[in-house]
Every structure is written in structure tokens, then in C-alpha cells.
DNA sequence: CAACCTTGGAGAGTAGGACTATCCAAGTGT
DNA sequence: ACACTTGGATAGTCCTACTCTCCAAGGTTG
């Protein structure tokens, strides 16, 4: 990786400055190297814009009251759809989503509601599907929610498996983000598999 | 939506030209409008680059032998990680992934192997996790694969529910892409839910 | 039928993002 | 002593997704 890029990340505040030894020298340790690896992973694998990476890392570093609260704050910091205006969403879509969440017994998601970025992201995505004529009633969405639940349980197992409170926060945010491509690629492979199973012999 | 943008899409070959009525007038119908909606959805919701959208639409439009083959070809056209060199991947990662696929009985995925973009995407993602010290053994990945299977079954149900062969191809590719944000946002909401369940009362 | 408006088409221009290259002054190593 | 490196700052590059400006040919309205 080119030096200029590291300098750029330093400037952008994605990496903490090393310890100054003299005017022309700073010392970087294991921690810095790991952080650099994280940044690279977020930028290249999770394809996040620099500004988002900065926000995410800041949220991970920020102190907070309870672990659960910090987890929520950190995930909320993933803008992943800035400028998604919640306005102009068909009320029918909102009703469908609300029904889905309550059907699953996701009280927390229901109460967090509007303010939670993933919720707005979901509304937007469902509204798009609707506009294009793809089915998106509660019944259709349920299997996806079940799949999401399975993934979430695995996520939380990972988080609980992590060492201290700090490590858990990191695992929560970065783990969630970094396992995302894993889930997506597995889904596509599973699609091919299932398609082969159902249509394999067809002409 | 600004006219200039539509002109741009036309130039880029994302939209077919309308029927010429005279030198200065073309006629656009329902089909064109729908296509425009699709392009918009792929660009804004699925956050795909223009070049990828063109490739995807071309794959959807292209003729082919069997339905299953065309589905595969269409999904393969999603570069979603162009320039991912399969080289330099730790053989241990490859072994883990192979073991995972065979554990699931995904013979097709195993045989399609290297050439299939999602497979390379998976290798890359797992390798990154490994480098950062996150667990990514077969055991850890299994739940995600199970979640992926659930989603894939829902995908194929949707595809089978679609009308003709053409409609199915479209549903396969575009549906897969457009339900992706649904799955991702549901996962994040499920994460919050599960976190609340496990850590809700903790300090 | 004349003044005005619209459209398709082509080319250049813009804004933002992620680097990348160049300089320079202040050290370092031999 | 002298080539070499590093931190820091500034400016430049490349790419992408638009957006603007023109123009000529064709409609539209009073």
C-alpha cells in the first residue's frame, strides 16, 4: 500500500497520529497497523465512503453508558443511505413494515422506529419494490426477516464471544459490517444452488 | 427527475430509444417508464455503478438456452467486486470455504467454483476477516449460510411466482438485487432486537 | 403564417470522492 | 558531510454521475 494513501488516511482522521519521537519521526505500533487494516477492509471490502468510515470509527471509540446503548449508537452511525428522506413514503408501505415487525415480536424495533437508519432504509427499499410491482406484503417479507434473525443470532454470538466491553463494541460494529459481504455472497451462491435444484433439468 | 439525466441514461445505453415519430420527436410508452424506474432503483437503492447496471440489463435481455443457465449468466454478470484478484488468497481460507460448501451439500457451488463471482467475493471477504482476527471457521460461517439458504428459498419462490420465462429472468436478477437492501436492513434491525434481548438490562 | 416553444442530439463542463505526486524543512545514518 | 528518509502541507489526477449549453428541426398558438 502506497505511503501517500496512509498519509491521506491520517489527514482524514481515520488513523490516530503516531507518538512523536522527534520533528520528523513518529512511532507506530501494532494498534496502528490493525487500525489500518480495519480502514482498508471497510473501504475496499465493505465499500464504504471515507466519511462513513470516520463516523463509524468515531462511534466505536466514543464512550457511552450501557453496552446495549453503545451498540445502538454505533449501528446508528452507519449512514448507509444519507439523504434518504422518510417523507414521501407511501403510508401503505409503512403499515406493511409495522405489521411485519409486530408479527415478529420485534418490540424494540417498533419503538426505536423512525429515528433508526436501518428502519428508514427498509422503508425506502420496500417502497421501491412496490413501485416496480414486486411483491412486498408481510407474507413475502417474512422469510427474509427470518433469515435476518438467524444472521443476527450469529452476530450476537460473535459479540458475546469477544473479550472485553471495548472489544465487543468493535466486534458489534465492524463484525456486522464485515460479515455483510459474506452473507450477500453466500446468498448468491445459495440462489444458484436452489435454482439448480429447481430448474436444473428444465429446458 | 431532470430531463438531462434521462438523456444521459439514453446515451449510456441504459434505456432503449423511443420510437421515432419525426426528427424531433420520439414516443415512449409504459415499458420505457418501467425501465427507467428499474434503472433508478438499481442506481439509487442498490447503489450500483452505471456500467454494472448496463451489464445487468444486457444479461437480462440476452437470450440463452435453459432458464437455469440464463439465471446463472445473469447473476454472473454482477461484477460487484471487479478487480478482485483470486490470487494471493490464503489456501487455508479456500479450504474453509470448500469445507463449508460441501458441509451444506452445495455441489453446484463447488463445481461452479472459481469462475463464479460470488465465490471469489466470498473468498475475499473471509480472507479479510481472517486477517483482522475475526473468527471465520466453518462452524462460525454455518449460521450465515443457513440464513442465506432461507433467503434463497424465498428468492426462488418469488421467481417461480413470476409470469413467463422473461419475467422470471427479470425477477431473478432484479429481484435478487432489490431485495438485498431489504435483507440487510432487516438484519440490522434484528441485531438491535437481539442485542436488546441479551444486553438490554446490563449496565 | 409568424413568433415562440419544445425536443433530440452532441459536446463540454461540473462536483465530489479517493487517492497520488511534488515540495520542503527538519532530522538520521555512515 | 552528505545522501536519504519522514512528516506535513498543497496541488493535481482520475473517475463517475450528472448537468449545462447549443443547435437545428419541428410543432403550436394567436
PDB file of C-alpha atoms in Angstrom, chain A residues 34 37-38 41 44-45 47 65-68 71 75 78 80-81 100-101 105-109 116 118-119 121-122 124-126 128-129 132 134-136 140-141 143-160 168 170-171 174-200 202-203, chain B residues 34 37-38 41 44-45 47 65-68 71 75 78 80-81 100-101 105-109 116 118-119 121-122 124-126 128-129 132 134-136 140-141 143-160 168 170-171 174-200 202-203:
ATOM      1  CA  UNK A  34      -4.512  -3.152  12.971  1.00  0.00           C
ATOM      2  CA  UNK A  37      -6.178  -2.991   8.293  1.00  0.00           C
ATOM      3  CA  UNK A  38      -9.664  -2.146   9.508  1.00  0.00           C
ATOM      4  CA  UNK A  41     -11.281  -3.537   4.953  1.00  0.00           C
ATOM      5  CA  UNK A  44     -12.350  -1.921  -0.004  1.00  0.00           C
ATOM      6  CA  UNK A  45     -14.429  -4.856   1.151  1.00  0.00           C
ATOM      7  CA  UNK A  47     -17.099  -0.352   0.045  1.00  0.00           C
ATOM      8  CA  UNK A  65     -23.434   4.354  29.250  1.00  0.00           C
ATOM      9  CA  UNK A  66     -24.576   0.800  28.700  1.00  0.00           C
ATOM     10  CA  UNK A  67     -23.196  -1.712  26.263  1.00  0.00           C
ATOM     11  CA  UNK A  68     -26.537  -2.038  24.574  1.00  0.00           C
ATOM     12  CA  UNK A  71     -24.144  -0.823  20.269  1.00  0.00           C
ATOM     13  CA  UNK A  75     -25.003   0.997  14.377  1.00  0.00           C
ATOM     14  CA  UNK A  78     -23.858   3.898   9.752  1.00  0.00           C
ATOM     15  CA  UNK A  80     -25.574   3.955   4.579  1.00  0.00           C
ATOM     16  CA  UNK A  81     -28.177   5.955   2.836  1.00  0.00           C
ATOM     17  CA  UNK A 100     -44.054  -7.266   9.807  1.00  0.00           C
ATOM     18  CA  UNK A 101     -42.178  -6.086  12.862  1.00  0.00           C
ATOM     19  CA  UNK A 105     -42.493  -9.546  18.083  1.00  0.00           C
ATOM     20  CA  UNK A 106     -39.772  -7.001  17.477  1.00  0.00           C
ATOM     21  CA  UNK A 107     -40.965  -4.533  20.068  1.00  0.00           C
ATOM     22  CA  UNK A 108     -37.661  -2.776  20.207  1.00  0.00           C
ATOM     23  CA  UNK A 109     -37.523  -2.122  16.506  1.00  0.00           C
ATOM     24  CA  UNK A 116     -33.214   4.342  13.373  1.00  0.00           C
ATOM     25  CA  UNK A 118     -31.940   0.822   9.090  1.00  0.00           C
ATOM     26  CA  UNK A 119     -35.662   1.359   9.586  1.00  0.00           C
ATOM     27  CA  UNK A 121     -33.563   2.106   4.754  1.00  0.00           C
ATOM     28  CA  UNK A 122     -36.113  -0.686   4.969  1.00  0.00           C
ATOM     29  CA  UNK A 124     -37.209   3.012   1.208  1.00  0.00           C
ATOM     30  CA  UNK A 125     -36.327  -0.415  -0.124  1.00  0.00           C
ATOM     31  CA  UNK A 126     -39.857  -1.745   0.290  1.00  0.00           C
ATOM     32  CA  UNK A 128     -39.063   0.834  -4.319  1.00  0.00           C
ATOM     33  CA  UNK A 129     -40.106  -2.772  -4.675  1.00  0.00           C
ATOM     34  CA  UNK A 132     -41.766  -1.682  -9.509  1.00  0.00           C
ATOM     35  CA  UNK A 134     -42.544  -6.697  -6.942  1.00  0.00           C
ATOM     36  CA  UNK A 135     -44.446  -8.373  -4.129  1.00  0.00           C
ATOM     37  CA  UNK A 136     -43.675  -6.939  -0.728  1.00  0.00           C
ATOM     38  CA  UNK A 140     -43.440 -12.205   1.284  1.00  0.00           C
ATOM     39  CA  UNK A 141     -41.058 -10.378   3.591  1.00  0.00           C
ATOM     40  CA  UNK A 143     -38.801 -15.349   5.199  1.00  0.00           C
ATOM     41  CA  UNK A 144     -36.252 -12.573   4.750  1.00  0.00           C
ATOM     42  CA  UNK A 145     -36.898 -11.425   8.296  1.00  0.00           C
ATOM     43  CA  UNK A 146     -36.384 -14.968   9.484  1.00  0.00           C
ATOM     44  CA  UNK A 147     -33.107 -15.163   7.601  1.00  0.00           C
ATOM     45  CA  UNK A 148     -32.130 -11.855   9.184  1.00  0.00           C
ATOM     46  CA  UNK A 149     -32.917 -13.270  12.612  1.00  0.00           C
ATOM     47  CA  UNK A 150     -30.669 -16.251  12.014  1.00  0.00           C
ATOM     48  CA  UNK A 151     -27.851 -13.941  10.982  1.00  0.00           C
ATOM     49  CA  UNK A 152     -28.447 -11.662  13.949  1.00  0.00           C
ATOM     50  CA  UNK A 153     -28.196 -14.550  16.379  1.00  0.00           C
ATOM     51  CA  UNK A 154     -24.864 -15.477  14.863  1.00  0.00           C
ATOM     52  CA  UNK A 155     -23.784 -11.849  15.127  1.00  0.00           C
ATOM     53  CA  UNK A 156     -24.608 -11.651  18.786  1.00  0.00           C
ATOM     54  CA  UNK A 157     -22.886 -14.945  19.492  1.00  0.00           C
ATOM     55  CA  UNK A 158     -19.781 -13.451  17.968  1.00  0.00           C
ATOM     56  CA  UNK A 159     -20.120 -10.332  20.039  1.00  0.00           C
ATOM     57  CA  UNK A 160     -20.592 -12.257  23.238  1.00  0.00           C
ATOM     58  CA  UNK A 168     -17.443  -6.161  21.993  1.00  0.00           C
ATOM     59  CA  UNK A 170     -15.724  -3.226  17.914  1.00  0.00           C
ATOM     60  CA  UNK A 171     -16.976  -6.701  17.155  1.00  0.00           C
ATOM     61  CA  UNK A 174     -17.090  -3.932  12.447  1.00  0.00           C
ATOM     62  CA  UNK A 175     -18.211  -7.528  12.632  1.00  0.00           C
ATOM     63  CA  UNK A 176     -21.645  -6.583  11.436  1.00  0.00           C
ATOM     64  CA  UNK A 177     -20.155  -4.671   8.548  1.00  0.00           C
ATOM     65  CA  UNK A 178     -17.513  -7.176   7.590  1.00  0.00           C
ATOM     66  CA  UNK A 179     -19.769 -10.211   7.679  1.00  0.00           C
ATOM     67  CA  UNK A 180     -22.165  -8.394   5.378  1.00  0.00           C
ATOM     68  CA  UNK A 181     -20.328  -9.346   2.178  1.00  0.00           C
ATOM     69  CA  UNK A 182     -20.119 -12.888   3.485  1.00  0.00           C
ATOM     70  CA  UNK A 183     -23.868 -13.037   3.876  1.00  0.00           C
ATOM     71  CA  UNK A 184     -24.503 -11.462   0.488  1.00  0.00           C
ATOM     72  CA  UNK A 185     -22.159 -13.721  -1.419  1.00  0.00           C
ATOM     73  CA  UNK A 186     -23.478 -16.782   0.345  1.00  0.00           C
ATOM     74  CA  UNK A 187     -26.976 -15.749  -0.634  1.00  0.00           C
ATOM     75  CA  UNK A 188     -25.994 -15.542  -4.274  1.00  0.00           C
ATOM     76  CA  UNK A 189     -24.324 -18.907  -4.152  1.00  0.00           C
ATOM     77  CA  UNK A 190     -27.379 -20.309  -2.409  1.00  0.00           C
ATOM     78  CA  UNK A 191     -29.525 -18.803  -5.158  1.00  0.00           C
ATOM     79  CA  UNK A 192     -27.532 -20.662  -7.778  1.00  0.00           C
ATOM     80  CA  UNK A 193     -27.772 -23.826  -5.740  1.00  0.00           C
ATOM     81  CA  UNK A 194     -31.509 -23.588  -5.272  1.00  0.00           C
ATOM     82  CA  UNK A 195     -32.032 -22.636  -8.892  1.00  0.00           C
ATOM     83  CA  UNK A 196     -30.087 -25.700  -9.944  1.00  0.00           C
ATOM     84  CA  UNK A 197     -32.220 -27.814  -7.660  1.00  0.00           C
ATOM     85  CA  UNK A 198     -35.499 -26.468  -9.039  1.00  0.00           C
ATOM     86  CA  UNK A 199     -34.734 -25.689 -12.667  1.00  0.00           C
ATOM     87  CA  UNK A 200     -31.649 -27.796 -13.222  1.00  0.00           C
ATOM     88  CA  UNK A 202     -35.514 -27.827 -17.425  1.00  0.00           C
ATOM     89  CA  UNK A 203     -35.004 -26.675 -20.970  1.00  0.00           C
TER      90      UNK A 203
ATOM     91  CA  UNK B  34     -40.839   0.954 -16.121  1.00  0.00           C
ATOM     92  CA  UNK B  37     -37.852   3.063 -12.740  1.00  0.00           C
ATOM     93  CA  UNK B  38     -35.645  -0.020 -12.715  1.00  0.00           C
ATOM     94  CA  UNK B  41     -33.799   1.704  -8.366  1.00  0.00           C
ATOM     95  CA  UNK B  44     -30.051   4.723  -6.099  1.00  0.00           C
ATOM     96  CA  UNK B  45     -31.285   1.888  -3.935  1.00  0.00           C
ATOM     97  CA  UNK B  47     -26.125   1.742  -5.321  1.00  0.00           C
ATOM     98  CA  UNK B  65     -30.615 -21.864 -23.696  1.00  0.00           C
ATOM     99  CA  UNK B  66     -32.138 -23.006 -20.425  1.00  0.00           C
ATOM    100  CA  UNK B  67     -33.739 -20.892 -17.764  1.00  0.00           C
ATOM    101  CA  UNK B  68     -31.270 -22.094 -15.194  1.00  0.00           C
ATOM    102  CA  UNK B  71     -30.164 -17.209 -14.386  1.00  0.00           C
ATOM    103  CA  UNK B  75     -26.061 -13.333 -11.762  1.00  0.00           C
ATOM    104  CA  UNK B  78     -22.930  -8.736 -11.456  1.00  0.00           C
ATOM    105  CA  UNK B  80     -19.846  -6.297  -7.704  1.00  0.00           C
ATOM    106  CA  UNK B  81     -16.205  -6.526  -6.953  1.00  0.00           C
ATOM    107  CA  UNK B 100     -18.407 -25.066   4.260  1.00  0.00           C
ATOM    108  CA  UNK B 101     -19.941 -25.638   0.842  1.00  0.00           C
ATOM    109  CA  UNK B 105     -24.204 -30.206   0.238  1.00  0.00           C
ATOM    110  CA  UNK B 106     -23.877 -27.367  -2.241  1.00  0.00           C
ATOM    111  CA  UNK B 107     -22.456 -29.471  -5.039  1.00  0.00           C
ATOM    112  CA  UNK B 108     -23.292 -26.924  -7.665  1.00  0.00           C
ATOM    113  CA  UNK B 109     -21.468 -24.113  -5.914  1.00  0.00           C
ATOM    114  CA  UNK B 116     -18.381 -17.615 -10.218  1.00  0.00           C
ATOM    115  CA  UNK B 118     -19.892 -14.532  -5.704  1.00  0.00           C
ATOM    116  CA  UNK B 119     -17.464 -17.323  -4.902  1.00  0.00           C
ATOM    117  CA  UNK B 121     -16.319 -12.371  -3.344  1.00  0.00           C
ATOM    118  CA  UNK B 122     -16.778 -14.852  -0.522  1.00  0.00           C
ATOM    119  CA  UNK B 124     -12.083 -12.234  -0.404  1.00  0.00           C
ATOM    120  CA  UNK B 125     -14.453 -11.428   2.462  1.00  0.00           C
ATOM    121  CA  UNK B 126     -13.393 -14.426   4.522  1.00  0.00           C
ATOM    122  CA  UNK B 128     -10.254 -10.142   5.203  1.00  0.00           C
ATOM    123  CA  UNK B 129     -11.992 -11.373   8.331  1.00  0.00           C
ATOM    124  CA  UNK B 132      -8.326  -8.925  11.161  1.00  0.00           C
ATOM    125  CA  UNK B 134     -12.329 -12.303  13.372  1.00  0.00           C
ATOM    126  CA  UNK B 135     -13.449 -15.901  13.587  1.00  0.00           C
ATOM    127  CA  UNK B 136     -14.263 -17.425  10.244  1.00  0.00           C
ATOM    128  CA  UNK B 140     -18.841 -19.772  12.581  1.00  0.00           C
ATOM    129  CA  UNK B 141     -19.930 -19.333   8.984  1.00  0.00           C
ATOM    130  CA  UNK B 143     -25.359 -19.945  10.567  1.00  0.00           C
ATOM    131  CA  UNK B 144     -24.823 -17.296   7.903  1.00  0.00           C
ATOM    132  CA  UNK B 145     -25.028 -19.945   5.229  1.00  0.00           C
ATOM    133  CA  UNK B 146     -28.260 -21.154   6.772  1.00  0.00           C
ATOM    134  CA  UNK B 147     -29.630 -17.623   6.737  1.00  0.00           C
ATOM    135  CA  UNK B 148     -28.568 -17.370   3.101  1.00  0.00           C
ATOM    136  CA  UNK B 149     -30.423 -20.586   2.331  1.00  0.00           C
ATOM    137  CA  UNK B 150     -33.612 -19.238   3.858  1.00  0.00           C
ATOM    138  CA  UNK B 151     -33.314 -16.096   1.765  1.00  0.00           C
ATOM    139  CA  UNK B 152     -32.553 -18.087  -1.364  1.00  0.00           C
ATOM    140  CA  UNK B 153     -35.665 -20.201  -0.929  1.00  0.00           C
ATOM    141  CA  UNK B 154     -37.731 -17.055  -0.686  1.00  0.00           C
ATOM    142  CA  UNK B 155     -35.976 -15.727  -3.797  1.00  0.00           C
ATOM    143  CA  UNK B 156     -36.787 -18.793  -5.812  1.00  0.00           C
ATOM    144  CA  UNK B 157     -40.378 -18.796  -4.621  1.00  0.00           C
ATOM    145  CA  UNK B 158     -40.639 -15.280  -5.961  1.00  0.00           C
ATOM    146  CA  UNK B 159     -39.085 -16.290  -9.247  1.00  0.00           C
ATOM    147  CA  UNK B 160     -41.397 -19.237  -9.648  1.00  0.00           C
ATOM    148  CA  UNK B 168     -38.610 -14.903 -14.372  1.00  0.00           C
ATOM    149  CA  UNK B 170     -36.030 -10.277 -14.624  1.00  0.00           C
ATOM    150  CA  UNK B 171     -37.369 -11.343 -11.259  1.00  0.00           C
ATOM    151  CA  UNK B 174     -33.537  -7.585 -10.320  1.00  0.00           C
ATOM    152  CA  UNK B 175     -35.416  -9.216  -7.501  1.00  0.00           C
ATOM    153  CA  UNK B 176     -32.209 -10.579  -6.064  1.00  0.00           C
ATOM    154  CA  UNK B 177     -30.635  -7.158  -6.249  1.00  0.00           C
ATOM    155  CA  UNK B 178     -33.594  -5.182  -4.977  1.00  0.00           C
ATOM    156  CA  UNK B 179     -34.354  -7.445  -2.020  1.00  0.00           C
ATOM    157  CA  UNK B 180     -30.737  -7.135  -0.949  1.00  0.00           C
ATOM    158  CA  UNK B 181     -31.233  -3.847   0.911  1.00  0.00           C
ATOM    159  CA  UNK B 182     -34.329  -5.360   2.496  1.00  0.00           C
ATOM    160  CA  UNK B 183     -32.309  -8.244   3.839  1.00  0.00           C
ATOM    161  CA  UNK B 184     -29.505  -6.015   5.048  1.00  0.00           C
ATOM    162  CA  UNK B 185     -31.705  -3.535   6.839  1.00  0.00           C
ATOM    163  CA  UNK B 186     -33.735  -6.321   8.420  1.00  0.00           C
ATOM    164  CA  UNK B 187     -30.519  -7.829   9.679  1.00  0.00           C
ATOM    165  CA  UNK B 188     -29.516  -4.590  11.351  1.00  0.00           C
ATOM    166  CA  UNK B 189     -32.902  -4.224  12.953  1.00  0.00           C
ATOM    167  CA  UNK B 190     -32.707  -7.845  14.081  1.00  0.00           C
ATOM    168  CA  UNK B 191     -29.277  -7.102  15.537  1.00  0.00           C
ATOM    169  CA  UNK B 192     -30.714  -4.282  17.635  1.00  0.00           C
ATOM    170  CA  UNK B 193     -33.560  -6.534  18.686  1.00  0.00           C
ATOM    171  CA  UNK B 194     -31.317  -9.382  19.712  1.00  0.00           C
ATOM    172  CA  UNK B 195     -28.900  -7.039  21.449  1.00  0.00           C
ATOM    173  CA  UNK B 196     -31.763  -5.602  23.434  1.00  0.00           C
ATOM    174  CA  UNK B 197     -32.839  -9.100  24.376  1.00  0.00           C
ATOM    175  CA  UNK B 198     -29.394 -10.117  25.555  1.00  0.00           C
ATOM    176  CA  UNK B 199     -27.887  -6.926  26.913  1.00  0.00           C
ATOM    177  CA  UNK B 200     -30.992  -4.845  27.483  1.00  0.00           C
ATOM    178  CA  UNK B 202     -26.970  -4.639  31.564  1.00  0.00           C
ATOM    179  CA  UNK B 203     -25.104  -1.574  32.709  1.00  0.00           C
TER     180      UNK B 203
END
